[in-house]
XYZ file of C-alpha atoms in Angstrom:
464
model
C -25.659 -3.124 8.399
C -27.844 -5.241 10.630
C -27.083 -5.736 14.314
C -26.190 -9.422 14.095
C -23.559 -8.803 11.459
C -22.093 -5.907 13.429
C -21.876 -8.082 16.546
C -20.258 -10.932 14.596
C -17.578 -8.696 13.121
C -16.872 -6.625 16.214
C -16.315 -9.786 18.216
C -13.304 -10.605 16.050
C -11.572 -7.274 16.764
C -7.875 -7.374 17.534
C -4.884 -5.132 17.238
C -1.751 -5.035 15.205
C 0.925 -2.739 16.531
C 4.649 -2.505 16.914
C 6.954 -3.493 13.997
C 3.893 -4.144 11.870
C 0.712 -2.124 11.731
C -2.791 -2.311 13.065
C -6.172 -1.272 11.693
C -9.498 -1.969 13.411
C -13.065 -4.460 12.960
C -16.577 -4.612 11.370
C -17.002 -3.773 7.728
C -19.760 -1.418 6.653
C -20.223 0.109 3.245
C -19.777 3.873 3.169
C -21.205 4.220 -0.283
C -18.722 4.677 -2.728
C -5.621 -4.622 2.069
C 2.588 -0.893 13.172
C 3.027 0.604 15.017
C 5.292 1.721 17.680
C 7.840 -0.953 18.291
C 7.346 -2.500 21.676
C 10.876 -3.882 21.720
C 12.585 -0.608 20.854
C 15.724 -0.202 22.915
C 17.698 1.872 20.511
C 20.633 3.664 20.939
C 21.950 6.024 18.436
C 21.152 8.660 15.926
C 23.817 10.788 14.370
C 21.717 13.923 14.163
C 21.002 13.752 10.435
C 17.427 13.768 9.175
C 15.552 13.146 5.983
C 14.902 16.361 4.074
C 11.684 17.722 2.646
C 11.092 18.521 -1.003
C 11.963 22.171 -1.530
C 10.471 22.835 -4.943
C 11.434 22.826 -8.601
C 10.029 20.831 -11.505
C 7.881 17.968 -10.247
C 7.898 19.441 -6.762
C 5.668 17.894 -4.135
C 5.815 21.061 -2.064
C 2.381 22.417 -1.140
C 0.514 19.316 -2.325
C -2.458 18.143 -0.250
C -4.548 14.984 -0.607
C -7.760 13.579 0.858
C -9.407 10.244 1.626
C -12.663 9.008 0.141
C -13.783 6.364 2.622
C -15.244 3.329 0.860
C -15.871 0.972 3.790
C -15.463 1.014 7.562
C -15.721 -1.306 10.552
C -12.828 -3.678 9.892
C -10.999 -5.221 12.818
C -7.543 -4.561 11.392
C -7.258 -4.139 7.591
C -3.570 -4.805 6.963
C -3.604 -5.383 3.211
C -5.727 -4.583 0.170
C -5.216 -6.446 -3.105
C -6.758 -5.166 -6.343
C -6.209 -7.807 -9.064
C -5.844 -6.813 -12.684
C -8.145 -9.722 -13.544
C -11.192 -7.560 -12.744
C -9.905 -4.268 -14.104
C -9.706 -2.817 -10.606
C -13.418 -3.257 -9.878
C -12.790 -5.698 -7.005
C -10.858 -4.740 -3.887
C -9.956 -7.541 -1.454
C -9.291 -6.317 2.091
C -7.313 -8.589 4.418
C -8.563 -8.308 8.005
C -6.010 -9.478 10.547
C -8.171 -11.884 12.591
C -8.534 -14.135 9.548
C -10.903 -12.864 6.878
C -10.857 -11.272 3.438
C -13.684 -8.877 2.609
C -14.660 -8.031 -0.959
C -15.497 -4.452 -1.862
C -16.732 -4.024 -5.431
C -18.710 -1.491 -7.426
C -21.877 -2.437 -5.541
C -20.234 -1.818 -2.174
C -18.977 -4.090 0.569
C -20.260 -7.670 0.365
C -22.330 -8.815 3.346
C -20.339 -12.017 3.928
C -16.559 -12.521 4.014
C -14.967 -13.472 0.719
C -12.791 -15.926 2.658
C -12.763 -16.929 6.333
C -9.710 -18.742 7.768
C -10.124 -17.700 11.389
C -10.058 -21.387 12.348
C -6.511 -21.629 10.912
C -5.081 -18.396 12.338
C -3.741 -17.982 15.877
C -6.192 -16.484 18.343
C -5.549 -12.759 18.689
C -6.128 -10.749 21.810
C -5.491 -7.030 22.095
C -1.949 -6.134 21.053
C -0.716 -8.673 18.507
C 1.447 -8.641 15.378
C 0.377 -12.092 14.228
C -2.670 -12.984 12.167
C -3.766 -12.971 8.530
C -1.134 -10.650 7.064
C -1.207 -10.709 3.268
C -2.704 -12.027 0.045
C -1.524 -12.147 -3.566
C -3.573 -13.114 -6.621
C -1.804 -15.072 -9.345
C -1.180 -12.959 -12.474
C -3.406 -15.431 -14.348
C -6.063 -15.608 -11.609
C -8.890 -15.076 -14.109
C -7.908 -18.367 -15.763
C -6.472 -20.484 -12.931
C -8.239 -19.129 -9.805
C -5.089 -19.341 -7.682
C -4.370 -17.001 -4.779
C -1.716 -17.043 -2.059
C -2.225 -16.499 1.656
C 0.267 -15.463 4.305
C -0.801 -15.992 7.923
C 0.265 -16.967 11.458
C -0.919 -20.421 12.496
C -0.709 -22.148 15.882
C 2.520 -24.139 16.265
C 2.679 -26.966 13.736
C 4.670 -30.186 14.061
C 8.017 -28.758 12.931
C 7.829 -25.715 15.227
C 9.538 -26.090 18.660
C 7.229 -26.026 21.669
C 8.904 -22.900 23.085
C 8.319 -20.909 19.862
C 5.390 -18.554 19.343
C 3.736 -19.850 16.173
C 4.206 -21.069 12.613
C 4.544 -18.801 9.573
C 2.374 -20.221 6.765
C 2.370 -19.479 3.051
C -0.346 -21.395 1.221
C -2.200 -21.612 -2.077
C -5.928 -21.772 -2.757
C -7.645 -22.616 -6.024
C -11.106 -21.062 -6.270
C -13.746 -19.984 -8.761
C -12.391 -16.650 -10.070
C -15.889 -15.190 -10.424
C -17.148 -16.170 -6.964
C -17.927 -13.547 -4.318
C -17.408 -16.039 -1.476
C -14.913 -18.919 -1.436
C -13.776 -21.595 1.011
C -10.312 -22.711 2.050
C -11.044 -26.372 1.297
C -8.459 -26.437 -1.491
C -5.651 -25.018 0.668
C -2.199 -26.362 -0.148
C 0.618 -25.369 2.208
C 3.705 -24.192 0.350
C 5.971 -23.052 3.170
C 6.060 -23.243 6.961
C 8.608 -21.344 9.059
C 8.948 -21.683 12.851
C 8.576 -18.215 14.431
C 10.393 -17.890 17.776
C 8.655 -14.704 18.959
C 5.250 -13.214 18.206
C 6.472 -9.980 16.601
C 8.356 -9.003 13.409
C 6.257 -11.190 11.129
C 6.360 -8.989 8.012
C 3.600 -10.530 5.873
C 3.787 -9.028 2.394
C 3.465 -11.311 -0.643
C 3.541 -9.977 -4.198
C 4.150 -11.203 -7.733
C 6.944 -9.509 -9.605
C 6.979 -8.724 -13.319
C 9.010 -11.934 -13.755
C 5.993 -13.985 -12.608
C 7.699 -15.182 -9.418
C 6.246 -14.751 -5.930
C 8.179 -12.515 -3.520
C 7.644 -13.212 0.192
C 8.843 -10.901 2.992
C 9.946 -12.415 6.317
C 10.803 -10.678 9.586
C 13.856 -11.475 11.706
C 11.972 -13.731 14.133
C 11.027 -11.121 16.713
C 12.202 -9.960 20.101
C 14.740 -7.140 20.218
C 18.108 -6.684 18.511
C 17.742 -9.875 16.398
C 19.124 -12.028 19.204
C 17.986 -14.704 21.639
C 15.930 -17.841 21.151
C 15.603 -18.780 17.492
C 18.180 -16.257 16.266
C 21.240 -17.656 14.517
C 24.852 -16.653 15.122
C 26.305 -14.455 12.413
C 29.630 -12.949 11.332
C 29.284 -9.683 13.288
C 30.413 -9.923 16.908
C 29.619 -6.395 18.139
C 25.895 -7.209 18.373
C 24.896 -10.841 19.095
C 22.752 -12.603 16.492
C 21.149 -12.717 14.129
C 18.820 -13.901 11.422
C 19.132 -10.762 9.322
C 22.747 -11.590 8.451
C 22.297 -15.364 8.277
C 21.532 -17.068 4.952
C 22.190 -20.711 5.859
C 20.214 -21.536 9.037
C 16.737 -20.177 8.307
C 14.724 -17.952 5.958
C 14.019 -15.145 8.417
C 14.958 -11.483 7.934
C 14.749 -11.750 4.162
C 12.807 -11.432 0.945
C 12.247 -14.861 -0.618
C 11.586 -15.560 -4.299
C 9.848 -18.740 -5.437
C 8.190 -20.168 -8.535
C 4.624 -21.184 -7.694
C 4.115 -22.605 -11.187
C 6.679 -25.364 -10.583
C 7.573 -27.941 -7.925
C 10.711 -29.690 -6.752
C 13.116 -26.835 -6.036
C 15.774 -25.903 -8.563
C 16.116 -29.191 -10.393
C 12.566 -30.426 -9.863
C 13.701 -33.506 -7.978
C 13.104 -32.661 -4.303
C 9.899 -32.498 -2.265
C 9.378 -28.742 -2.262
C 5.843 -27.820 -3.417
C 7.277 -24.884 -5.391
C 10.162 -24.276 -7.738
C 13.291 -22.170 -7.242
C 14.279 -19.718 -9.982
C 17.708 -20.754 -11.248
C 18.990 -17.188 -10.979
C 18.231 -16.824 -7.258
C 21.526 -15.544 -5.831
C 22.398 -18.442 -3.502
C 21.562 -21.328 -5.821
C 24.618 -23.590 -5.937
C 26.280 -21.859 -2.978
C 26.374 -22.250 0.802
C 22.997 -20.655 1.359
C 19.274 -21.373 1.208
C 17.950 -21.345 -2.337
C 14.774 -19.378 -1.561
C 16.739 -16.337 -0.394
C 16.688 -13.350 -2.741
C 17.785 -10.514 -0.410
C 18.433 -10.270 3.327
C 19.587 -8.039 6.181
C 15.999 -6.994 7.014
C 14.310 -6.578 10.368
C 10.568 -6.376 9.758
C 9.705 -5.548 6.144
C 6.185 -4.166 6.434
C 4.925 -4.128 2.838
C 6.700 -4.395 -0.477
C 5.459 -3.258 -3.864
C 6.513 -3.344 -7.491
C 6.595 -0.462 -9.939
C 7.769 -1.986 -13.186
C 11.094 -3.679 -12.410
C 11.581 -1.675 -9.198
C 10.577 -3.260 -5.901
C 10.243 -1.018 -2.843
C 10.694 -2.723 0.536
C 9.849 -0.761 3.693
C 11.629 -2.050 6.804
C 10.475 -1.091 10.292
C 13.353 0.068 12.486
C 14.030 -0.661 16.106
C 14.216 2.629 17.930
C 15.999 5.251 15.844
C 15.505 4.949 12.060
C 12.821 3.888 9.592
C 13.839 2.906 6.066
C 12.704 2.023 2.550
C 14.958 -0.001 0.254
C 15.095 -0.780 -3.450
C 15.311 -4.537 -3.785
C 18.454 -5.946 -5.405
C 19.222 -9.566 -6.210
C 21.529 -10.765 -3.419
C 21.253 -7.426 -1.620
C 22.209 -7.211 2.065
C 20.430 -4.316 3.809
C 22.514 -4.373 6.958
C 20.323 -5.405 9.903
C 21.487 -5.938 12.699
C 24.845 -4.366 11.917
C 23.079 -1.211 10.828
C 19.691 0.413 11.335
C 18.996 2.349 8.165
C 22.338 3.807 7.093
C 23.563 4.072 10.707
C 25.521 1.827 13.040
C 23.315 -0.158 15.395
C 24.370 -0.171 19.060
C 27.936 0.736 18.110
C 29.914 3.890 17.492
C 31.555 2.372 14.424
C 30.560 -0.526 12.197
C 31.496 -2.121 8.872
C 29.925 -1.129 5.577
C 30.486 -4.565 4.046
C 30.571 -8.222 5.051
C 33.851 -10.100 5.593
C 33.681 -11.405 2.002
C 33.368 -7.880 0.634
C 29.633 -7.719 -0.075
C 28.309 -4.176 0.578
C 25.676 -3.388 3.184
C 23.228 -1.433 1.043
C 21.968 1.916 2.315
C 18.242 2.657 2.047
C 16.897 5.012 -0.608
C 14.664 6.589 2.042
C 15.039 6.961 5.767
C 13.686 9.135 8.548
C 14.356 9.310 12.300
C 12.123 8.755 15.296
C 12.628 12.359 16.387
C 14.021 15.660 15.174
C 13.174 18.187 12.507
C 11.497 17.136 9.280
C 9.751 13.806 8.650
C 9.767 11.519 11.676
C 7.745 8.684 13.129
C 7.886 5.296 14.801
C 7.186 2.600 12.177
C 7.285 2.890 8.399
C 4.312 1.688 6.339
C 5.364 0.796 2.816
C 3.328 2.135 -0.091
C 3.326 2.326 -3.901
C 4.460 4.555 -6.706
C 1.485 6.640 -7.813
C 0.569 6.120 -11.481
C -3.000 7.431 -11.468
C -4.592 10.504 -13.015
C -6.651 12.023 -10.191
C -3.628 13.655 -8.496
C -1.360 14.743 -11.379
C 1.251 16.410 -9.137
C 1.838 13.075 -7.403
C 2.557 11.168 -10.609
C 5.668 9.002 -10.388
C 6.210 9.590 -6.651
C 6.522 6.782 -4.132
C 3.771 7.324 -1.559
C 4.152 5.803 1.896
C 3.494 6.669 5.537
C 4.351 6.181 9.139
C 1.950 4.205 11.300
C 1.486 7.286 13.472
C 0.588 9.315 10.414
C -0.438 12.448 12.347
C -2.600 13.628 9.469
C -0.035 13.323 6.696
C 1.510 10.916 4.241
C 5.046 10.870 2.846
C 6.108 10.988 -0.795
C 9.457 10.927 -2.584
C 10.898 10.930 -6.078
C 14.076 9.074 -7.064
C 17.302 11.069 -7.082
C 20.966 10.373 -7.780
C 22.009 10.559 -4.130
C 20.729 8.631 -1.134
C 18.647 9.139 0.881
C 16.070 10.720 -1.400
C 14.220 13.803 -0.189
C 10.949 13.128 1.612
C 7.966 15.455 1.282
C 5.257 15.497 3.930
C 1.820 15.485 2.250
C -1.031 16.685 4.488
C -4.289 14.718 4.351
C -6.635 17.690 4.270
C -9.805 15.582 4.643
C -9.763 12.070 6.136
C -13.519 11.511 5.568
C -14.236 8.535 7.872
C -10.684 7.199 7.635
C -8.638 6.773 10.790
C -5.564 8.625 11.966
C -3.215 5.611 11.800
C -2.071 4.181 8.448
C -1.644 0.406 8.105
C -1.239 -0.422 4.419
C -1.604 0.793 0.838
C -2.895 -0.830 -2.330
C -2.632 0.167 -5.982
C -5.314 -0.451 -8.590
C -4.504 -1.336 -12.216
C -5.243 2.289 -13.166
C -2.509 3.474 -10.799
C -4.818 4.990 -8.158
C -3.950 4.337 -4.512
C -5.982 2.963 -1.611
C -5.146 3.367 2.072
C -6.053 1.156 5.045
C -6.367 3.120 8.272
C -7.466 2.746 11.869
C -8.517 5.235 14.514
C -6.711 3.991 17.618
C -3.285 2.488 18.365
C -4.904 -0.411 20.231
C -8.022 -1.653 18.504
C -10.850 -2.634 20.779
C -13.744 -2.031 18.439
C -14.211 -1.517 14.730
C -12.316 1.556 13.593
C -10.634 0.142 10.491
C -11.364 1.750 7.122
C -10.622 1.351 3.439
C -10.065 4.692 1.690
C -9.329 5.859 -1.835
C -6.655 8.558 -2.107
C -7.913 11.653 -3.928
C -6.839 15.182 -4.676
C -8.134 18.241 -2.836
């Protein structure tokens, strides 16, 4: 890579830490898309821990994996999308300061695929805002539509004492192009964000063709304070996780990007609402699909199953299976445990259950532990047969290993720690995963908790 390009990319470097994730800046082709929580004030653990896989048929015990580094030098690669439209030959890496980089079979392209740095908030050092996710329409090869999720400076409907505006937008581009502009951008959704953290950022199409959009609880600590609604639970003030009427924060949203006008088609929404969304026709916001989430950092589909990783505050990290109308408990509960209380309800006043996670691990103790969960994918590839059918994920402080788990009848499922025997040029911190159409997994990493240079990398997961 020439010096001018390196200087241009390194100058955009920023960090992404604390309920999110943060990789690092300046893409180079290597020849072959976080996170301690700064507001953690937690209180309680009950001494239980996630367990490791102990063997048997389909055991993950003793399995090791490796990275094959495909590209390095990103500022903070927080997402990688691999559309089916190109058979997995194109990998689109979202870099937090505001660019998408295209890595294809010829290597990393010399110019950004898309540059929206002029539309994203300025980032400086530690920051959880930025360009956070991308999703390609299932029919992208025909319609050229893709969907961006980013943090913009405050727009007109965002109060002056709020941090920024959450933006979900649509672009229509030439599907075959290797560089595109944002000239066609159409804003679909804007949400006022009171604090700068807990922005989530994942966007993904489900098998039903609808777009699923993860939102954080608005930031700060404990889901309380400025911009956090009152809820039904008095033991902990707040918050947006348990509210479904005042705003769309702390939730997974579900919208129809192939329609307009809401449910009936007669309002001014630039998207449709699926008629079977759980709050349609009730006292709740129609976009809501599930709630009770704090900072869902990555969601992914495996057939009908949707895995949603939710970064905890100071004691527990969790992964949930998405259910229509599901309430995952924040800020009444952190994981399957009471939050800031010795005792707490397991259901809402109207009898709706607070759903326990399928996976959880503590911030300390024996067995798997960490500080901020990084959601992954179910492995469906062929290069690591022993991993087939397992959900692969990580903690931001990966400490040289990934996590994997298989479904079981009881919750939480057992978690196996999978050593990364060879990281190649990949970093020690994990930020995001991607899955190709052939089921193989890709991992975004960085080398330092605070990114000041260009330590971000895109890696392919391989066997040893």
